[in-house]
């Protein structure tokens, strides 16, 4: 039976192809840090330059399916994404096989072998040879082959590796592919028709995409004389006494940090030019709110 030492041994040599050099030009806009205009998920593959090296590119794309390859014989490998605090990492699929002891342990999947990791492994007590992850310098967690969702406690990169001791990586072989999504944070705010500006519960960042919608519900800007309508408002245009003249009267509107109002209606996406509290209301004059009725709910994704 061969013994598995923990001395210094040469790592695996990785060979880059010429096609890799042109990859950045072929990737979609989401890979360059832009949030897709539609909620449709795209797919992005991030290859490794070398064990322990920075990947070719980084992305903050949200609602984008990312696929990375994790090498068995490498230490912590940067997944190429920056995760903001509170965002959810959803592992959608894990494939491939690897082994943590070539010639002794048959290849296995990302769930790991039958042994339990000891004190030398990054995650003691976890499955030896399993796929594990970590947000920045936070404690590692088991990913394995199961579908999991995990919230990032603070902003930072996502790192992946096999749960095996650093000094014992040289006799590892194989790789697994990991497909995951960094989900945008979503909230629901309820807006009353008869109130002035109402705090949505969200403080938004300048330049960071905010998506409103769908907004649902019925409200009325002159109860009971007019029929209820939705957040898109009535056909009548608001006059000079309304917060947002020229827009549909009774429509859903918003403002940030007390700044100029902007239309929302049933749905819209914007990139605020300022940071601050997000407030919402019906587009109706303050002096006419007393005869309003109803409410709408709007989904807010950041």
Tab-separated table of C-alpha atoms in Angstrom:
chain	number	residue	atom	x	y	z
A	1	UNK	CA	0.000	0.000	0.000
A	2	UNK	CA	1.552	3.299	-1.003
A	3	UNK	CA	1.818	5.932	1.638
A	4	UNK	CA	0.480	9.442	1.083
A	5	UNK	CA	3.009	11.998	2.241
A	6	UNK	CA	2.609	15.700	2.802
A	7	UNK	CA	6.011	16.810	1.487
A	8	UNK	CA	6.707	19.209	-1.351
A	9	UNK	CA	5.768	17.690	-4.691
A	10	UNK	CA	5.472	19.201	-8.115
A	11	UNK	CA	1.965	20.337	-8.994
A	12	UNK	CA	0.189	19.708	-12.244
A	13	UNK	CA	1.311	21.699	-15.268
A	14	UNK	CA	-1.475	23.447	-17.127
A	15	UNK	CA	-1.267	24.197	-20.860
A	16	UNK	CA	-3.068	27.190	-22.324
A	17	UNK	CA	-4.278	27.146	-25.910
A	18	UNK	CA	-4.270	30.078	-28.323
A	19	UNK	CA	-8.059	30.002	-28.314
A	20	UNK	CA	-7.976	30.961	-24.646
A	21	UNK	CA	-6.292	34.275	-25.480
A	22	UNK	CA	-9.247	35.429	-27.527
A	23	UNK	CA	-11.910	34.300	-25.083
A	24	UNK	CA	-12.575	37.709	-23.577
A	25	UNK	CA	-13.614	39.041	-26.988
A	26	UNK	CA	-16.154	36.232	-27.441
A	27	UNK	CA	-17.879	36.462	-24.079
A	28	UNK	CA	-21.281	38.182	-23.756
A	29	UNK	CA	-21.754	41.600	-22.197
A	30	UNK	CA	-22.760	40.011	-18.908
A	31	UNK	CA	-19.215	38.683	-18.553
A	32	UNK	CA	-17.848	42.213	-18.654
A	33	UNK	CA	-19.705	43.250	-15.533
A	34	UNK	CA	-22.899	44.521	-17.181
A	35	UNK	CA	-26.270	43.476	-15.819
A	36	UNK	CA	-28.428	41.996	-18.588
A	37	UNK	CA	-31.381	44.202	-19.521
A	38	UNK	CA	-33.717	41.198	-19.474
A	39	UNK	CA	-34.086	38.545	-16.765
A	40	UNK	CA	-33.086	35.826	-19.257
A	41	UNK	CA	-30.051	33.962	-17.975
A	42	UNK	CA	-26.985	33.678	-20.154
A	43	UNK	CA	-24.170	31.183	-19.668
A	44	UNK	CA	-20.556	32.083	-19.053
A	45	UNK	CA	-17.519	29.773	-18.805
A	46	UNK	CA	-14.446	30.860	-16.856
A	47	UNK	CA	-11.323	28.736	-17.552
A	48	UNK	CA	-8.241	28.825	-15.343
A	49	UNK	CA	-4.910	30.318	-16.348
A	50	UNK	CA	-2.995	28.177	-13.868
A	51	UNK	CA	-3.382	26.785	-10.388
A	52	UNK	CA	-3.515	29.688	-7.963
A	53	UNK	CA	-3.528	32.331	-10.730
A	54	UNK	CA	-6.142	34.974	-11.348
A	55	UNK	CA	-8.704	34.003	-14.005
A	56	UNK	CA	-8.799	35.767	-17.347
A	57	UNK	CA	-11.645	38.038	-16.339
A	58	UNK	CA	-13.966	38.898	-13.502
A	59	UNK	CA	-17.683	39.553	-13.556
A	60	UNK	CA	-20.366	40.965	-11.293
A	61	UNK	CA	-23.108	39.702	-13.606
A	62	UNK	CA	-26.318	38.885	-11.789
A	63	UNK	CA	-28.921	36.301	-12.770
A	64	UNK	CA	-26.230	34.862	-15.042
A	65	UNK	CA	-25.424	31.157	-15.058
A	66	UNK	CA	-21.666	30.735	-14.638
A	67	UNK	CA	-19.744	27.502	-15.250
A	68	UNK	CA	-16.251	27.008	-13.842
A	69	UNK	CA	-13.822	24.092	-13.806
A	70	UNK	CA	-12.265	23.218	-10.451
A	71	UNK	CA	-9.006	21.242	-10.504
A	72	UNK	CA	-8.351	18.476	-7.998
A	73	UNK	CA	-4.629	19.277	-7.709
A	74	UNK	CA	-4.933	23.027	-7.076
A	75	UNK	CA	-5.440	25.070	-3.938
A	76	UNK	CA	-8.229	27.634	-3.596
A	77	UNK	CA	-9.286	28.668	-7.102
A	78	UNK	CA	-10.931	32.011	-7.834
A	79	UNK	CA	-14.334	31.496	-9.472
A	80	UNK	CA	-14.042	34.879	-11.157
A	81	UNK	CA	-17.102	36.500	-9.586
A	82	UNK	CA	-17.424	39.255	-6.999
A	83	UNK	CA	-20.357	38.594	-4.695
A	84	UNK	CA	-21.983	41.441	-2.804
A	85	UNK	CA	-23.092	40.927	0.784
A	86	UNK	CA	-26.504	39.320	1.092
A	87	UNK	CA	-26.646	37.910	-2.414
A	88	UNK	CA	-27.545	34.256	-2.830
A	89	UNK	CA	-25.218	31.731	-4.445
A	90	UNK	CA	-27.304	28.992	-6.047
A	91	UNK	CA	-25.435	25.855	-7.156
A	92	UNK	CA	-27.393	24.471	-10.101
A	93	UNK	CA	-25.270	21.533	-11.229
A	94	UNK	CA	-21.953	19.827	-10.549
A	95	UNK	CA	-20.373	17.313	-12.926
A	96	UNK	CA	-17.134	15.469	-13.533
A	97	UNK	CA	-14.953	13.253	-11.360
A	98	UNK	CA	-11.668	13.437	-9.481
A	99	UNK	CA	-9.618	11.553	-6.912
A	100	UNK	CA	-7.600	12.664	-3.916
A	101	UNK	CA	-5.194	9.677	-4.071
A	102	UNK	CA	-4.203	8.514	-7.553
A	103	UNK	CA	-3.759	4.738	-7.787
A	104	UNK	CA	-5.455	4.068	-4.458
A	105	UNK	CA	-8.766	5.929	-4.358
A	106	UNK	CA	-10.962	5.344	-7.434
A	107	UNK	CA	-12.323	8.482	-9.118
A	108	UNK	CA	-15.400	9.880	-7.415
A	109	UNK	CA	-17.678	12.860	-7.778
A	110	UNK	CA	-17.817	16.194	-6.006
A	111	UNK	CA	-19.490	14.576	-3.004
A	112	UNK	CA	-16.088	13.216	-1.929
A	113	UNK	CA	-14.852	9.819	-0.861
A	114	UNK	CA	-15.775	7.715	2.133
A	115	UNK	CA	-13.136	9.200	4.449
A	116	UNK	CA	-13.687	12.120	6.808
A	117	UNK	CA	-11.316	15.067	6.477
A	118	UNK	CA	-8.814	15.593	9.255
A	119	UNK	CA	-7.241	18.686	10.764
A	120	UNK	CA	-4.932	19.260	7.767
A	121	UNK	CA	-7.839	19.705	5.355
A	122	UNK	CA	-9.483	23.112	4.774
A	123	UNK	CA	-12.792	21.806	6.175
A	124	UNK	CA	-12.053	19.315	8.979
A	125	UNK	CA	-14.897	16.913	9.637
A	126	UNK	CA	-16.289	17.336	6.136
A	127	UNK	CA	-16.122	14.724	3.387
A	128	UNK	CA	-12.555	14.220	2.191
A	129	UNK	CA	-12.264	14.974	-1.521
A	130	UNK	CA	-15.552	16.875	-1.655
A	131	UNK	CA	-16.070	20.143	-3.495
A	132	UNK	CA	-16.041	23.032	-1.023
A	133	UNK	CA	-16.398	26.784	-1.353
A	134	UNK	CA	-15.708	29.976	0.564
A	135	UNK	CA	-16.633	33.654	0.277
A	136	UNK	CA	-13.386	35.592	0.677
A	137	UNK	CA	-11.822	34.692	4.018
A	138	UNK	CA	-15.068	33.371	5.486
A	139	UNK	CA	-15.183	29.753	6.775
A	140	UNK	CA	-15.507	27.161	3.994
A	141	UNK	CA	-18.692	25.202	3.367
A	142	UNK	CA	-19.510	21.927	1.610
A	143	UNK	CA	-20.956	22.118	-1.890
A	144	UNK	CA	-20.677	18.487	-2.969
A	145	UNK	CA	-23.065	17.442	-5.726
A	146	UNK	CA	-26.270	18.689	-4.156
A	147	UNK	CA	-28.263	21.738	-5.174
A	148	UNK	CA	-27.644	24.326	-2.469
A	149	UNK	CA	-28.263	28.005	-1.867
A	150	UNK	CA	-26.012	30.057	0.373
A	151	UNK	CA	-25.992	33.757	1.264
A	152	UNK	CA	-22.735	35.683	1.152
A	153	UNK	CA	-22.161	37.270	4.603
A	154	UNK	CA	-20.051	40.068	3.134
A	155	UNK	CA	-18.744	41.314	-0.193
A	156	UNK	CA	-15.865	39.383	-1.733
A	157	UNK	CA	-14.800	36.744	-4.216
A	158	UNK	CA	-16.017	33.161	-4.446
A	159	UNK	CA	-13.322	30.463	-4.147
A	160	UNK	CA	-13.597	26.728	-4.829
A	161	UNK	CA	-11.415	23.651	-4.316
A	162	UNK	CA	-11.273	19.996	-3.286
A	163	UNK	CA	-11.329	19.336	0.449
A	164	UNK	CA	-7.788	17.979	0.681
A	165	UNK	CA	-4.631	19.119	2.449
A	166	UNK	CA	-2.423	21.564	0.538
A	167	UNK	CA	0.624	19.342	1.043
A	168	UNK	CA	-1.156	16.330	-0.479
A	169	UNK	CA	-2.493	17.822	-3.711
A	170	UNK	CA	0.233	16.523	-6.052
A	171	UNK	CA	-1.228	13.008	-6.323
A	172	UNK	CA	-4.729	14.310	-7.013
A	173	UNK	CA	-6.191	13.969	-10.480
A	174	UNK	CA	-9.293	15.101	-12.320
A	175	UNK	CA	-11.630	18.077	-12.205
A	176	UNK	CA	-15.270	18.926	-11.677
A	177	UNK	CA	-17.418	21.548	-13.359
A	178	UNK	CA	-19.669	23.736	-11.262
A	179	UNK	CA	-22.666	25.645	-12.581
A	180	UNK	CA	-23.985	28.384	-10.337
A	181	UNK	CA	-25.931	31.638	-10.321
A	182	UNK	CA	-25.462	34.767	-8.206
A	183	UNK	CA	-29.032	35.906	-7.672
A	184	UNK	CA	-30.084	39.505	-7.367
A	185	UNK	CA	-31.634	40.453	-4.049
A	186	UNK	CA	-35.382	40.884	-4.357
A	187	UNK	CA	-37.832	42.637	-2.063
A	188	UNK	CA	-41.508	43.521	-2.124
A	189	UNK	CA	-42.765	46.950	-1.085
A	190	UNK	CA	-46.401	47.849	-0.408
A	191	UNK	CA	-47.437	51.356	-1.454
A	192	UNK	CA	-50.614	52.981	-0.102
A	193	UNK	CA	-52.669	55.219	-2.395
A	194	UNK	CA	-53.609	57.700	0.351
A	195	UNK	CA	-50.101	58.364	1.719
A	196	UNK	CA	-47.344	60.711	0.587
A	197	UNK	CA	-43.784	59.473	0.049
A	198	UNK	CA	-43.316	56.054	1.665
A	199	UNK	CA	-39.947	54.474	2.447
A	200	UNK	CA	-39.582	51.224	0.502
A	201	UNK	CA	-37.175	49.769	3.047
A	202	UNK	CA	-34.330	49.912	0.528
A	203	UNK	CA	-31.260	52.137	0.316
A	204	UNK	CA	-29.919	51.990	-3.235
A	205	UNK	CA	-26.422	52.597	-4.583
A	206	UNK	CA	-25.493	55.035	-7.329
A	207	UNK	CA	-24.854	53.279	-10.642
A	208	UNK	CA	-26.178	49.905	-9.458
A	209	UNK	CA	-29.110	48.533	-11.466
A	210	UNK	CA	-32.511	48.525	-9.781
A	211	UNK	CA	-35.415	46.680	-11.401
A	212	UNK	CA	-39.019	47.445	-10.500
A	213	UNK	CA	-41.802	45.058	-11.324
A	214	UNK	CA	-44.021	43.499	-11.769
A	215	UNK	CA	-46.130	45.910	-9.729
A	216	UNK	CA	-49.548	44.489	-8.927
A	217	UNK	CA	-52.678	45.599	-7.182
A	218	UNK	CA	-55.488	48.096	-7.615
A	219	UNK	CA	-55.924	51.579	-6.249
A	220	UNK	CA	-58.105	54.603	-6.863
A	221	UNK	CA	-57.252	58.293	-6.973
A	222	UNK	CA	-60.842	59.490	-6.476
A	223	UNK	CA	-62.838	56.970	-4.510
A	224	UNK	CA	-65.670	56.124	-5.141
A	225	UNK	CA	-66.227	58.281	-8.208
A	226	UNK	CA	-63.571	56.646	-10.385
A	227	UNK	CA	-62.950	52.991	-11.086
A	228	UNK	CA	-59.945	51.240	-9.587
A	229	UNK	CA	-56.871	50.987	-11.791
A	230	UNK	CA	-53.405	49.485	-11.621
A	231	UNK	CA	-49.952	51.009	-10.975
A	232	UNK	CA	-49.760	52.245	-14.559
A	233	UNK	CA	-52.282	54.970	-13.617
A	234	UNK	CA	-55.254	56.449	-15.431
A	235	UNK	CA	-55.198	57.848	-18.988
A	236	UNK	CA	-55.375	61.374	-17.595
A	237	UNK	CA	-52.024	63.171	-17.419
A	238	UNK	CA	-50.955	64.673	-14.125
A	239	UNK	CA	-51.040	68.439	-13.804
A	240	UNK	CA	-48.570	70.874	-12.219
A	241	UNK	CA	-49.685	70.109	-8.655
A	242	UNK	CA	-48.767	66.426	-8.904
A	243	UNK	CA	-45.246	65.260	-7.940
A	244	UNK	CA	-44.494	64.198	-11.530
A	245	UNK	CA	-46.347	66.438	-14.021
A	246	UNK	CA	-46.869	65.062	-17.496
A	247	UNK	CA	-46.998	61.434	-16.340
A	248	UNK	CA	-50.115	59.325	-15.872
A	249	UNK	CA	-52.181	60.496	-12.932
A	250	UNK	CA	-52.446	57.783	-10.281
A	251	UNK	CA	-49.375	55.893	-11.506
A	252	UNK	CA	-46.622	54.487	-9.299
A	253	UNK	CA	-43.606	56.800	-9.020
A	254	UNK	CA	-40.406	56.879	-6.991
A	255	UNK	CA	-37.558	59.076	-5.819
A	256	UNK	CA	-34.154	58.549	-4.198
A	257	UNK	CA	-32.799	60.577	-1.286
A	258	UNK	CA	-35.461	63.247	-1.781
A	259	UNK	CA	-34.368	63.839	-5.378
A	260	UNK	CA	-36.469	64.358	-8.500
A	261	UNK	CA	-39.361	61.891	-8.926
A	262	UNK	CA	-39.230	59.312	-11.714
A	263	UNK	CA	-41.955	57.134	-13.270
A	264	UNK	CA	-42.240	53.441	-12.453
A	265	UNK	CA	-45.702	52.287	-13.467
A	266	UNK	CA	-46.040	48.522	-13.754
A	267	UNK	CA	-42.307	47.925	-14.370
A	268	UNK	CA	-39.017	49.600	-15.247
A	269	UNK	CA	-35.255	49.361	-14.745
A	270	UNK	CA	-32.890	52.203	-13.928
A	271	UNK	CA	-29.385	52.973	-12.706
A	272	UNK	CA	-29.663	55.700	-10.069
A	273	UNK	CA	-27.296	58.645	-10.275
A	274	UNK	CA	-27.391	59.024	-6.505
A	275	UNK	CA	-27.302	56.919	-3.354
A	276	UNK	CA	-29.994	56.998	-0.708
A	277	UNK	CA	-33.397	55.934	0.541
A	278	UNK	CA	-35.828	54.753	-2.110
A	279	UNK	CA	-39.325	56.181	-1.614
A	280	UNK	CA	-42.537	55.369	-3.480
A	281	UNK	CA	-46.029	56.832	-3.844
A	282	UNK	CA	-48.991	57.393	-6.155
A	283	UNK	CA	-48.634	60.272	-8.592
A	284	UNK	CA	-51.350	62.451	-7.074
A	285	UNK	CA	-51.191	65.855	-5.416
A	286	UNK	CA	-50.737	65.955	-1.646
A	287	UNK	CA	-53.974	67.882	-1.212
A	288	UNK	CA	-56.004	65.195	-2.987
A	289	UNK	CA	-54.738	62.083	-1.223
A	290	UNK	CA	-57.562	61.974	1.324
A	291	UNK	CA	-60.056	60.436	-1.122
A	292	UNK	CA	-57.638	57.839	-2.484
A	293	UNK	CA	-58.030	54.140	-1.717
A	294	UNK	CA	-56.231	50.855	-2.291
A	295	UNK	CA	-52.616	49.791	-2.553
A	296	UNK	CA	-50.136	48.172	-4.922
A	297	UNK	CA	-47.202	45.857	-4.311
A	298	UNK	CA	-44.016	46.198	-6.328
A	299	UNK	CA	-41.102	43.780	-6.572
A	300	UNK	CA	-37.691	45.457	-6.307
A	301	UNK	CA	-34.566	43.626	-7.492
A	302	UNK	CA	-31.074	44.995	-6.831
